[in-house]
Coordinates of C-alpha atoms in Angstrom, one line a residue:
Chain A
M28 CA 120.2 94.3 114.5
S29 CA 117.3 93.3 116.7
T30 CA 115.6 96.0 118.7
V31 CA 112.8 95.8 121.1
A32 CA 110.6 98.2 119.2
A33 CA 110.6 95.9 116.1
T34 CA 108.2 93.4 117.7
G35 CA 105.3 95.6 116.7
S36 CA 103.1 94.5 119.6
P37 CA 100.4 97.0 120.7
R38 CA 101.8 97.4 124.2
I39 CA 103.4 100.7 125.1
A40 CA 107.1 100.8 124.1
V41 CA 109.5 101.8 126.9
D42 CA 112.8 103.6 126.3
K43 CA 115.8 102.0 127.8
L44 CA 117.6 105.2 128.6
G45 CA 114.2 106.5 130.0
V46 CA 114.2 103.6 132.5
L47 CA 117.6 104.7 133.8
I48 CA 116.6 108.4 133.9
A49 CA 113.3 107.5 135.7
L50 CA 115.2 105.4 138.3
I51 CA 117.7 108.3 138.9
A52 CA 114.9 110.8 139.1
A53 CA 112.9 108.6 141.5
V54 CA 115.9 108.2 143.8
A55 CA 116.4 112.0 143.6
A56 CA 112.8 112.6 144.7
L57 CA 113.4 110.6 147.9
M58 CA 116.6 112.5 148.7
P59 CA 116.8 115.9 150.4
F60 CA 116.1 118.7 148.0
A61 CA 117.9 121.4 149.9
A62 CA 120.1 121.8 152.9
F63 CA 119.8 124.5 155.5
R64 CA 122.6 125.7 157.7
A65 CA 122.6 128.3 160.4
N66 CA 125.9 129.6 159.2
R67 CA 128.4 128.8 156.4
I68 CA 130.4 126.1 158.1
V69 CA 128.1 124.1 160.4
V70 CA 126.6 120.8 159.3
G71 CA 123.4 121.2 157.3
I72 CA 119.9 120.1 158.0
S73 CA 118.4 118.2 155.1
K74 CA 115.0 119.3 153.8
G75 CA 112.8 117.1 151.6
I76 CA 110.9 118.7 148.8
F77 CA 107.7 119.2 150.9
E78 CA 109.7 120.9 153.7
A79 CA 111.8 123.0 151.3
L80 CA 108.9 124.7 149.5
P81 CA 105.5 126.0 150.2
L82 CA 102.9 123.2 149.8
W83 CA 101.4 124.3 146.4
E84 CA 104.8 124.9 144.9
A85 CA 106.1 121.5 146.1
V86 CA 103.0 119.8 144.6
L87 CA 103.7 121.6 141.3
V88 CA 107.3 120.5 141.2
A89 CA 106.3 116.9 142.0
L90 CA 103.7 116.9 139.2
A91 CA 106.2 118.3 136.8
L92 CA 108.6 115.6 137.8
V93 CA 106.1 112.9 137.2
A94 CA 105.2 114.3 133.8
A95 CA 108.9 114.6 132.8
I96 CA 109.6 111.0 134.0
L97 CA 106.7 109.8 131.9
V98 CA 108.0 111.6 128.8
A99 CA 111.4 110.0 129.4
L100 CA 110.1 106.6 130.1
L101 CA 107.9 106.2 127.0
R102 CA 109.1 106.3 123.5
T103 CA 108.2 109.9 122.7
P104 CA 109.4 112.1 119.8
R105 CA 112.9 113.6 120.3
L106 CA 111.7 117.2 120.4
W107 CA 109.2 116.4 123.1
R108 CA 112.0 114.8 125.1
L109 CA 114.2 117.8 124.6
F110 CA 111.6 120.2 125.7
A111 CA 110.5 118.1 128.6
S112 CA 114.1 117.8 129.9
L113 CA 114.8 121.6 129.5
A114 CA 111.4 122.5 131.1
M115 CA 112.1 120.2 134.0
L116 CA 115.6 121.7 134.5
A117 CA 114.0 125.2 134.4
V118 CA 111.5 124.2 137.0
L119 CA 114.2 122.7 139.2
F120 CA 116.4 125.9 138.9
V121 CA 113.5 128.2 139.7
A122 CA 112.4 126.0 142.6
I123 CA 115.8 125.9 144.3
G124 CA 115.9 129.6 144.3
H125 CA 112.4 129.8 145.8
S126 CA 113.3 127.2 148.3
A127 CA 116.3 129.3 149.4
S128 CA 114.1 132.3 150.0
F129 CA 111.5 130.2 151.7
L130 CA 113.9 128.5 154.1
T131 CA 115.9 131.6 155.0
P132 CA 114.4 133.4 158.0
E133 CA 113.5 137.1 157.1
G134 CA 116.6 139.3 157.2
D135 CA 119.0 136.5 158.3
R136 CA 122.4 137.2 156.6
L137 CA 124.2 134.2 158.2
A138 CA 121.9 131.3 157.3
R139 CA 122.9 129.4 154.2
V140 CA 120.6 127.3 151.9
S141 CA 122.4 125.1 149.4
P142 CA 121.0 122.6 146.9
G143 CA 120.8 119.1 148.3
A144 CA 121.7 115.7 146.9
G145 CA 118.2 115.2 145.5
F146 CA 118.4 118.5 143.5
W147 CA 121.8 117.6 142.0
L148 CA 120.7 114.1 141.1
A149 CA 117.5 115.3 139.5
V150 CA 119.5 117.9 137.5
F151 CA 121.9 115.2 136.5
A152 CA 119.0 112.9 135.3
F153 CA 117.4 115.5 133.1
A154 CA 120.7 116.9 131.9
L155 CA 121.3 113.3 130.7
L156 CA 118.0 113.3 128.9
A157 CA 118.7 116.7 127.4
A158 CA 122.2 115.6 126.2
D159 CA 120.8 112.5 124.7
S160 CA 118.0 114.3 122.8
F161 CA 120.5 116.9 121.6
T162 CA 122.9 114.2 120.4
R163 CA 120.2 112.4 118.5
L164 CA 118.7 115.5 117.0
K165 CA 122.1 116.1 115.3
L166 CA 121.6 119.9 115.2
A167 CA 123.6 122.0 112.7
P168 CA 126.7 123.6 114.3
W169 CA 125.3 127.1 114.3
L170 CA 122.1 125.9 116.0
R171 CA 124.2 124.4 118.8
I172 CA 125.9 127.7 119.4
V173 CA 122.5 129.5 119.3
T174 CA 121.1 127.0 121.9
L175 CA 124.2 127.5 124.1
L176 CA 123.6 131.3 123.9
L177 CA 119.9 130.8 124.8
V178 CA 120.7 128.6 127.8
A179 CA 123.4 131.1 128.9
G180 CA 120.8 133.9 128.5
A181 CA 118.3 132.0 130.6
I182 CA 120.8 131.5 133.4
A183 CA 121.9 135.2 133.2
L184 CA 118.2 136.1 133.4
L185 CA 117.8 134.0 136.6
L186 CA 120.9 135.5 138.1
W187 CA 119.8 139.1 137.2
S188 CA 116.2 138.6 138.4
G189 CA 117.6 137.9 141.9
A190 CA 115.7 134.6 142.1
W191 CA 118.9 132.9 143.3
N192 CA 120.0 135.6 145.6
D193 CA 119.3 133.6 148.8
L194 CA 121.3 130.6 147.6
S195 CA 124.5 130.0 149.5
I196 CA 126.8 130.2 146.4
L197 CA 125.4 133.7 145.6
R198 CA 125.8 134.7 149.2
E199 CA 129.5 133.9 148.8
Y200 CA 129.5 135.8 145.6
A201 CA 127.8 138.9 147.2
N202 CA 130.7 139.0 149.7
R203 CA 133.4 139.0 147.1
A204 CA 131.8 140.3 143.9
E205 CA 134.7 142.5 143.0
A206 CA 137.3 139.7 143.6
F207 CA 135.1 137.3 141.5
W208 CA 135.2 139.4 138.4
R209 CA 138.9 140.2 138.9
E210 CA 139.9 136.6 139.2
G211 CA 137.6 135.7 136.4
Q212 CA 139.4 138.1 134.1
T213 CA 142.8 136.7 135.2
H214 CA 141.5 133.2 134.6
I215 CA 140.4 134.0 131.0
A216 CA 143.6 136.0 130.4
L217 CA 145.7 133.1 131.5
A218 CA 143.8 130.6 129.4
L219 CA 143.5 132.7 126.3
G220 CA 146.9 134.4 126.5
S221 CA 148.8 131.1 126.8
L222 CA 146.7 129.7 124.0
A223 CA 147.5 132.7 121.7
A224 CA 151.2 132.3 122.5
A225 CA 151.1 128.6 121.8
T226 CA 149.4 129.1 118.5
V227 CA 151.9 131.7 117.4
V228 CA 154.8 129.5 118.3
G229 CA 153.3 126.1 117.8
I230 CA 151.9 126.3 114.2
P231 CA 155.2 127.4 112.6
L232 CA 157.0 124.8 114.7
G233 CA 154.6 122.2 113.4
V234 CA 155.2 123.3 109.8
V235 CA 158.9 123.1 110.3
C236 CA 158.6 119.6 111.9
H237 CA 156.5 118.5 109.0
R238 CA 159.1 119.6 106.5
V239 CA 162.3 118.6 108.3
D240 CA 162.1 114.9 109.0
G241 CA 164.7 114.5 111.7
L242 CA 163.2 117.3 113.8
R243 CA 159.8 115.8 114.2
A244 CA 160.6 112.9 116.5
V245 CA 162.8 115.1 118.7
V246 CA 160.4 118.0 119.1
L247 CA 157.4 115.7 119.7
N248 CA 159.2 113.6 122.2
V249 CA 160.4 116.6 124.2
L250 CA 156.9 118.1 124.2
N251 CA 155.5 114.7 125.2
A252 CA 157.8 114.5 128.2
L253 CA 156.9 118.1 129.2
Q254 CA 153.3 117.1 129.2
T255 CA 153.9 114.4 131.8
I256 CA 155.3 116.8 134.4
P257 CA 152.6 117.4 136.9
S258 CA 151.2 120.9 136.7
I259 CA 151.8 121.8 140.3
A260 CA 155.5 120.8 139.9
L261 CA 155.9 122.7 136.6
F262 CA 154.3 125.8 138.1
G263 CA 156.6 125.6 141.1
L264 CA 159.8 124.8 139.1
L265 CA 159.3 128.0 137.0
I266 CA 159.3 130.2 140.1
A267 CA 163.1 130.1 140.5
P268 CA 164.2 130.8 136.9
L269 CA 161.6 133.6 136.4
A270 CA 162.7 135.2 139.7
W271 CA 166.3 135.1 138.4
V272 CA 165.2 136.6 135.1
A273 CA 163.3 139.3 136.9
A274 CA 166.3 140.2 139.0
N275 CA 169.0 140.0 136.3
V276 CA 167.4 141.0 133.0
P277 CA 166.9 144.8 132.8
G278 CA 163.3 145.7 132.2
A279 CA 162.0 142.2 132.8
S280 CA 160.3 143.1 136.1
A281 CA 158.9 146.3 134.6
I282 CA 156.8 144.2 132.1
G283 CA 155.4 142.1 134.9
I284 CA 157.8 139.1 135.0
S285 CA 158.4 137.9 138.5
G286 CA 158.9 134.6 140.3
I287 CA 155.5 134.2 141.7
G288 CA 152.1 135.2 140.3
A289 CA 150.8 135.2 136.7
A290 CA 154.2 134.9 134.9
P291 CA 155.1 131.3 135.9
A292 CA 151.5 130.2 135.4
M293 CA 151.5 131.7 131.9
V294 CA 154.8 130.0 131.0
A295 CA 153.6 126.6 132.3
L296 CA 150.2 126.8 130.5
F297 CA 152.1 127.8 127.3
A298 CA 154.4 124.8 127.7
Y299 CA 151.4 122.4 128.2
S300 CA 149.7 124.0 125.2
L301 CA 152.5 123.4 122.7
L302 CA 152.1 119.6 122.3
P303 CA 148.5 119.5 121.0
V304 CA 149.1 122.5 118.7
V305 CA 152.3 121.2 117.2
A306 CA 151.2 117.5 117.0
N307 CA 147.9 118.5 115.4
T308 CA 149.6 120.8 112.9
V309 CA 151.9 117.9 111.9
V310 CA 149.1 115.4 111.7
G311 CA 146.9 117.9 109.7
L312 CA 149.7 118.6 107.2
E313 CA 150.5 114.9 106.8
G314 CA 146.8 114.3 106.0
V315 CA 146.9 116.6 103.0
P316 CA 146.3 114.3 100.0
P317 CA 149.5 114.0 97.9
A318 CA 147.5 114.7 94.8
A319 CA 146.7 118.2 96.1
T320 CA 150.3 119.1 96.7
D321 CA 151.3 117.5 93.4
A322 CA 148.7 119.6 91.5
A323 CA 149.9 122.7 93.3
R324 CA 153.5 121.9 92.4
G325 CA 152.4 121.3 88.8
M326 CA 150.8 124.7 88.6
G327 CA 154.1 126.2 89.5
M328 CA 153.3 127.3 93.0
T329 CA 156.3 128.2 95.2
N330 CA 156.8 126.5 98.5
W331 CA 155.2 129.4 100.3
Q332 CA 152.2 129.5 98.1
R333 CA 151.7 125.8 98.4
L334 CA 151.7 126.1 102.2
A335 CA 149.5 129.1 102.4
K336 CA 147.0 128.3 99.7
V337 CA 146.8 124.4 99.7
E338 CA 148.3 122.7 102.6
F339 CA 147.3 125.0 105.4
P340 CA 143.6 125.4 104.4
L341 CA 143.3 121.6 104.1
A342 CA 145.0 121.0 107.5
F343 CA 143.1 123.8 109.2
P344 CA 140.3 121.7 110.8
V345 CA 142.8 119.4 112.4
I346 CA 144.8 122.3 113.7
L347 CA 141.6 123.8 115.1
T348 CA 140.9 120.6 116.9
G349 CA 144.3 120.9 118.6
I350 CA 143.4 124.5 119.6
R351 CA 140.1 123.2 121.0
I352 CA 141.9 120.6 123.2
V353 CA 144.3 123.3 124.4
L354 CA 141.6 125.8 125.3
V355 CA 139.5 123.4 127.3
Q356 CA 142.6 122.0 129.0
N357 CA 143.9 125.4 129.9
I358 CA 140.7 126.6 131.4
G359 CA 140.9 123.6 133.7
L360 CA 144.6 123.9 134.5
A361 CA 144.4 127.7 135.2
T362 CA 142.7 126.8 138.5
I363 CA 146.0 125.4 139.8
A364 CA 147.7 128.8 139.1
A365 CA 146.1 130.0 142.3
L366 CA 148.6 127.8 144.3
I367 CA 151.5 130.0 143.1
G368 CA 149.7 133.3 143.5
G369 CA 148.7 133.4 139.8
G370 CA 145.0 134.2 140.5
G371 CA 142.1 132.8 138.6
F372 CA 139.0 131.0 139.8
G373 CA 141.2 128.5 141.6
V374 CA 141.7 131.1 144.3
F375 CA 138.1 130.4 145.5
V376 CA 138.5 126.7 145.2
F377 CA 141.6 126.5 147.3
Q378 CA 140.2 129.1 149.8
G379 CA 137.1 127.0 150.1
V380 CA 139.0 123.8 150.6
G381 CA 141.1 125.6 153.3
Q382 CA 138.0 126.8 155.1
T383 CA 135.9 123.7 154.4
A384 CA 133.4 126.1 152.9
M385 CA 131.9 124.2 150.0
D386 CA 129.9 127.1 148.7
L387 CA 133.1 128.9 148.1
V388 CA 134.6 125.9 146.3
L389 CA 131.5 125.9 144.1
L390 CA 131.9 129.7 143.4
G391 CA 135.3 128.8 141.9
A392 CA 134.4 125.5 140.3
V393 CA 131.0 126.2 138.7
P394 CA 132.3 129.1 136.5
T395 CA 135.4 127.1 135.5
V396 CA 133.3 124.1 134.4
A397 CA 130.8 126.4 132.6
L398 CA 133.6 128.2 130.8
A399 CA 135.3 125.0 129.7
F400 CA 131.9 123.5 128.6
A401 CA 131.0 126.6 126.6
A402 CA 134.5 126.7 125.0
A403 CA 134.1 123.0 124.1
V404 CA 130.7 123.4 122.5
I405 CA 131.6 126.6 120.6
L406 CA 134.9 125.2 119.2
D407 CA 133.4 121.8 118.4
A408 CA 130.8 123.6 116.3
I409 CA 133.4 125.8 114.6
V410 CA 135.6 122.7 113.8
E411 CA 132.5 121.1 112.3
M412 CA 131.7 124.1 110.2
V413 CA 135.2 124.5 109.0
S414 CA 135.7 120.9 108.1
T415 CA 132.5 120.6 106.1
G416 CA 133.4 123.9 104.4
A417 CA 136.9 122.7 103.4
R418 CA 135.9 119.2 102.2
P419 CA 132.5 119.1 100.6
A420 CA 131.4 115.6 101.3
Chain B
M28 CA 166.8 101.5 120.7
K29 CA 169.5 99.8 122.7
I30 CA 170.9 103.1 124.0
G31 CA 167.4 104.2 124.8
L32 CA 166.9 101.1 127.0
I33 CA 170.2 101.7 128.8
V34 CA 169.3 105.3 129.5
R35 CA 165.9 104.3 130.9
L36 CA 167.4 101.6 133.1
V37 CA 169.9 104.1 134.5
V38 CA 167.1 106.6 135.1
L39 CA 165.1 103.9 136.8
V40 CA 168.0 102.9 139.1
L41 CA 168.6 106.5 140.0
L42 CA 165.0 107.1 140.7
V43 CA 164.8 104.0 143.0
A44 CA 168.1 105.0 144.7
F45 CA 166.8 108.6 145.3
V46 CA 163.5 107.5 146.7
V47 CA 165.0 104.9 149.0
S48 CA 167.8 107.0 150.3
P49 CA 167.2 110.7 149.5
A50 CA 169.8 111.8 152.0
S51 CA 172.7 110.6 149.9
F52 CA 171.6 113.0 147.2
E53 CA 171.5 116.0 149.5
W54 CA 174.6 117.6 147.8
A55 CA 172.6 118.0 144.6
F56 CA 169.8 120.0 146.2
L57 CA 171.8 122.0 148.7
P58 CA 172.8 124.8 146.3
L59 CA 169.1 125.5 145.7
T60 CA 168.3 126.2 149.3
K61 CA 168.6 129.6 151.1
N62 CA 169.0 130.5 154.7
N63 CA 169.8 127.0 155.9
Q64 CA 166.6 125.5 154.7
P65 CA 166.6 121.7 154.7
A66 CA 167.4 120.3 151.3
I67 CA 165.6 117.1 151.6
Y68 CA 161.9 116.6 152.7
T69 CA 161.8 114.6 155.8
Q70 CA 158.3 115.1 157.2
N71 CA 157.4 111.8 155.6
T72 CA 159.9 109.5 153.9
L73 CA 159.9 109.9 150.1
L74 CA 159.6 106.1 149.9
S75 CA 156.3 105.9 151.8
L76 CA 154.9 108.9 149.8
T77 CA 155.9 107.4 146.5
L78 CA 154.4 104.0 147.4
S79 CA 151.1 105.6 148.5
H80 CA 151.1 107.8 145.4
L81 CA 151.5 104.7 143.2
T82 CA 148.9 102.8 145.2
F83 CA 146.4 105.6 144.6
V84 CA 147.1 105.5 140.9
A85 CA 147.0 101.7 140.7
I86 CA 143.7 101.3 142.5
A87 CA 142.1 104.1 140.5
T88 CA 143.4 102.8 137.2
V89 CA 142.2 99.2 137.8
A90 CA 138.8 100.4 138.9
S91 CA 138.4 102.8 135.9
T92 CA 139.7 100.2 133.5
L93 CA 137.1 97.6 134.7
V94 CA 134.2 100.1 134.6
A95 CA 135.2 101.8 131.3
V96 CA 135.8 98.6 129.3
G97 CA 132.6 97.1 130.8
L98 CA 130.6 100.2 129.7
A99 CA 132.2 100.2 126.3
I100 CA 131.3 96.5 125.8
V101 CA 127.7 97.2 126.9
V102 CA 127.2 100.1 124.5
T103 CA 128.6 98.3 121.6
R104 CA 126.3 95.3 122.0
P105 CA 122.9 95.4 120.3
F106 CA 121.3 95.5 123.8
G107 CA 123.0 98.7 124.8
A108 CA 123.2 100.3 121.4
E109 CA 120.6 102.9 122.5
F110 CA 123.2 104.3 124.9
L111 CA 126.0 104.7 122.4
P112 CA 125.4 108.3 121.2
L113 CA 124.8 109.5 124.8
S114 CA 127.9 107.8 126.2
R115 CA 130.0 109.4 123.5
S116 CA 128.8 112.9 124.3
L117 CA 129.1 112.3 128.0
A118 CA 132.7 111.3 127.7
N119 CA 133.2 114.5 125.7
I120 CA 131.5 116.6 128.3
G121 CA 133.2 114.9 131.2
Q122 CA 136.6 115.9 129.9
T123 CA 135.7 119.6 130.3
F124 CA 135.6 119.1 134.2
P125 CA 138.9 120.3 135.6
P126 CA 140.5 117.8 138.0
V127 CA 140.8 120.3 140.8
A128 CA 137.1 121.0 140.7
V129 CA 136.3 117.3 140.8
L130 CA 138.6 116.9 143.7
A131 CA 137.3 119.8 145.7
L132 CA 133.6 118.9 145.1
C133 CA 134.2 115.4 146.4
V134 CA 135.4 116.7 149.7
P135 CA 131.9 117.5 151.2
I136 CA 130.7 114.0 150.4
L137 CA 133.8 112.0 151.3
G138 CA 135.7 114.1 153.7
F139 CA 139.4 115.0 153.4
G140 CA 142.1 112.5 152.5
A141 CA 142.2 109.4 150.4
G142 CA 138.5 109.3 149.5
P143 CA 138.1 112.3 147.2
T144 CA 141.5 111.7 145.6
L145 CA 140.6 108.1 144.6
V146 CA 137.2 109.2 143.3
A147 CA 138.7 112.1 141.2
L148 CA 141.4 109.8 139.8
F149 CA 138.8 107.1 139.1
L150 CA 136.5 109.5 137.3
Y151 CA 139.3 111.3 135.4
G152 CA 140.8 107.9 134.4
L153 CA 137.5 106.6 133.0
L154 CA 137.3 109.0 130.0
P155 CA 140.4 108.1 128.0
I156 CA 140.0 104.4 128.6
F157 CA 136.3 104.5 127.6
E158 CA 137.0 106.5 124.5
N159 CA 139.8 104.2 123.4
A160 CA 137.8 101.0 124.2
L161 CA 134.9 102.4 122.2
T162 CA 137.2 103.2 119.2
G163 CA 138.9 99.8 119.5
L164 CA 135.6 97.9 119.6
T165 CA 133.8 99.9 116.8
T166 CA 136.6 100.2 114.3
L167 CA 137.4 96.5 113.8
P168 CA 137.5 95.5 110.1
P169 CA 134.0 94.2 109.3
S170 CA 135.5 91.2 107.5
V171 CA 137.0 90.0 110.8
N172 CA 133.6 90.0 112.5
E173 CA 132.0 88.4 109.6
A174 CA 134.6 85.7 109.4
A175 CA 134.0 85.0 113.2
R176 CA 130.3 84.8 112.6
G177 CA 130.9 82.6 109.6
V178 CA 132.7 80.0 111.6
G179 CA 129.8 79.9 114.0
M180 CA 131.1 81.8 117.0
T181 CA 128.5 83.0 119.4
G182 CA 128.3 86.7 120.4
R183 CA 130.2 85.9 123.6
Q184 CA 132.9 83.9 121.8
R185 CA 133.3 86.7 119.3
L186 CA 133.7 89.3 122.1
L187 CA 136.2 87.3 124.1
G188 CA 138.0 85.5 121.3
V189 CA 138.1 88.2 118.6
E190 CA 137.0 91.7 119.4
L191 CA 138.6 92.2 122.8
P192 CA 142.0 90.7 121.8
L193 CA 142.1 92.9 118.7
A194 CA 141.0 96.0 120.6
T195 CA 143.5 95.4 123.4
P196 CA 146.4 97.6 122.0
V197 CA 144.0 100.6 121.6
I198 CA 142.5 100.0 125.1
L199 CA 146.0 99.9 126.5
A200 CA 146.8 103.2 124.8
G201 CA 143.8 104.6 126.7
I202 CA 145.1 103.1 130.0
R203 CA 148.5 104.6 129.3
L204 CA 147.0 108.1 128.9
S205 CA 144.9 107.6 132.0
V206 CA 147.8 106.5 134.1
V207 CA 149.9 109.5 133.1
I208 CA 147.0 111.8 133.9
S209 CA 146.5 110.0 137.2
V210 CA 150.2 110.2 138.2
A211 CA 150.0 114.0 137.7
T212 CA 146.5 114.5 139.2
A213 CA 147.4 112.5 142.3
T214 CA 149.8 115.3 143.2
I215 CA 146.9 117.7 143.4
G216 CA 145.3 115.2 145.8
S217 CA 147.6 116.5 148.6
T218 CA 145.7 119.8 148.5
V219 CA 142.9 117.8 150.2
A220 CA 145.3 116.1 152.5
A221 CA 145.9 112.8 150.7
S222 CA 149.4 111.6 151.3
T223 CA 151.0 111.7 147.8
L224 CA 154.2 113.2 146.4
G225 CA 152.3 116.5 146.0
E226 CA 152.8 117.0 149.7
V227 CA 156.5 117.6 149.0
I228 CA 155.8 120.0 146.2
I229 CA 153.2 122.0 148.2
A230 CA 155.5 122.1 151.3
G231 CA 158.1 123.6 149.0
L232 CA 155.7 126.1 147.6
L233 CA 154.5 127.2 151.0
S234 CA 158.0 127.5 152.5
N235 CA 159.5 128.9 149.3
N236 CA 161.9 126.0 149.1
V237 CA 162.8 125.2 145.5
A238 CA 164.7 122.0 146.5
F239 CA 161.4 120.5 147.8
V240 CA 159.5 121.5 144.7
L241 CA 162.2 120.1 142.5
Q242 CA 162.5 116.7 144.2
G243 CA 158.8 116.1 144.3
G244 CA 158.4 117.2 140.7
L245 CA 161.3 115.2 139.6
V246 CA 160.1 112.0 141.2
V247 CA 156.6 112.4 139.8
G248 CA 157.8 113.5 136.3
V249 CA 160.3 110.7 136.0
M250 CA 157.8 108.1 137.2
A251 CA 155.3 109.3 134.7
V252 CA 157.7 109.2 131.8
L253 CA 159.0 105.7 132.7
I254 CA 155.4 104.3 133.1
Y255 CA 154.5 106.0 129.8
D256 CA 157.5 104.4 128.0
A257 CA 156.9 100.9 129.6
L258 CA 153.2 100.9 128.5
S259 CA 154.1 102.1 125.0
A260 CA 156.6 99.2 124.7
L261 CA 153.9 96.8 125.9
E262 CA 151.5 98.2 123.3
R263 CA 154.0 97.6 120.5
V264 CA 154.5 94.0 121.6
L265 CA 150.7 93.4 121.6
M266 CA 150.3 95.1 118.3
A267 CA 153.0 92.9 116.8
R268 CA 151.3 89.8 118.3
T269 CA 147.9 90.6 116.9
G270 CA 149.5 91.4 113.5
Q271 CA 148.3 95.0 113.5
R272 CA 150.7 97.8 112.6
R273 CA 150.6 101.5 113.0

């Protein structure tokens, strides 16, 4: 292993990732920081950082940018890098809100200010730095969850303080606040509901597959084939059978089953969720060391006791990994439910695409990505906690 | 195994026949239509849609394979080792982005049509290939690498003559995942006006015509299953050739 740092020469050591981040940030500084549009669908006018902010604020942001680039470029302690990247992100986030208020003429409700390419690129550069420092710090799982909560709290604070109120995405939100929360609830209900159903059905199915040899290949192949059907098609194909059920089974329509809407979306998400849950249950149970089951058998445990007290606890981390895959996947897939009237954040995405109003697309896409990201971080942390608890290394 | 092969061949022949001449299968879809709706989508021929669908997938997969394998090679060399932890967590984070969002967010930059679809397919295809290439290149038995070093192979020779060939089956598994995801994701491309088989499905959803939804979905689904099977078979052949077994 030869590294550059090992040469021990007195010259200042440069961090390779830092070079990449410095380059991206430098390009970002040259690109427009914000875009101004007279209304929501006309082409925007690009504004550089010195046009987008009052002079002294622009100078402050530029100085912060130079300082953050220097911290990234040189070989600095990890904590410094983490704080520098988070501080820079905070500066960018506050600045974009100020820029929106600064660029919008007083009392103008039609004008839209949205973040420009330079802003997004700069956020990307320092998010990279933050991700890298986080990965290298190897934080304990609970600390990662705490950090996530702190970041979520900071963003909530920014939203609550009204600092972003003049940004285009929040203008879109202000026009449809009620719909936003309603679709958000539907989105979460779709993702979590199908996950719960898949867990209730999938784990026992996985246990059966593990114990009955002939069944495993059949069930896994069928679920695999199901997974390859494109989501739009599956959503669409379920419309007809569910409409039939609603029309012909007494009481079905009373509990909300109908051809279009949330029911086919829920069924389709459930179908997609089964494979990871069943497959991971089987893999997890197969990974239980034979010595453990032998010992359990030797102690005179019944089949049920062995499953509940030995096999299941040992397989639990792997099963939980399957649940993590399903949850993240479902949060993404639930956006497509909007195409068949199932609701969810996809409603804004498809409306926005239809009206070529990108702020509206963002209003649907940003919460979806944030939800999926938060779910991934939290469940990864839980998986890590559970697996170190089950198998003291 | 033999029966499985025959079934697949029959399915393939049926698929090709249906795509080339959908009108001769009209009888199968007629019972699904109501109020004299057309049973077969004729706005664009199924053949041209299928071909452009597959072209999207092929271009995107080739591009993402080149980039992903290249990146995986860089971060597993001593030169790029500093990027390894970051690239791992990036691949992890990237997977949390839903394809619809990627697609929709590409529209302002690239306009409607083929551009955003190709970018979304490319970005979404990167992750499985990158992860598998990384696994393939980092989990080789150390003895193999030592033996290669022992016989005096240079880093380049080791990479091309030992590491890549041994990692190929795992990389191929990643490509297989990525292709299946792409075949399905390409259907969503037609929400931003790319001409793919999703057009048929969406036309069916909009006009409440189950026959359209079914024929679009069937062609895409069958294609995905056949490609998945073919690539799995290729993987088994390669595994046997490099003497690995799973």
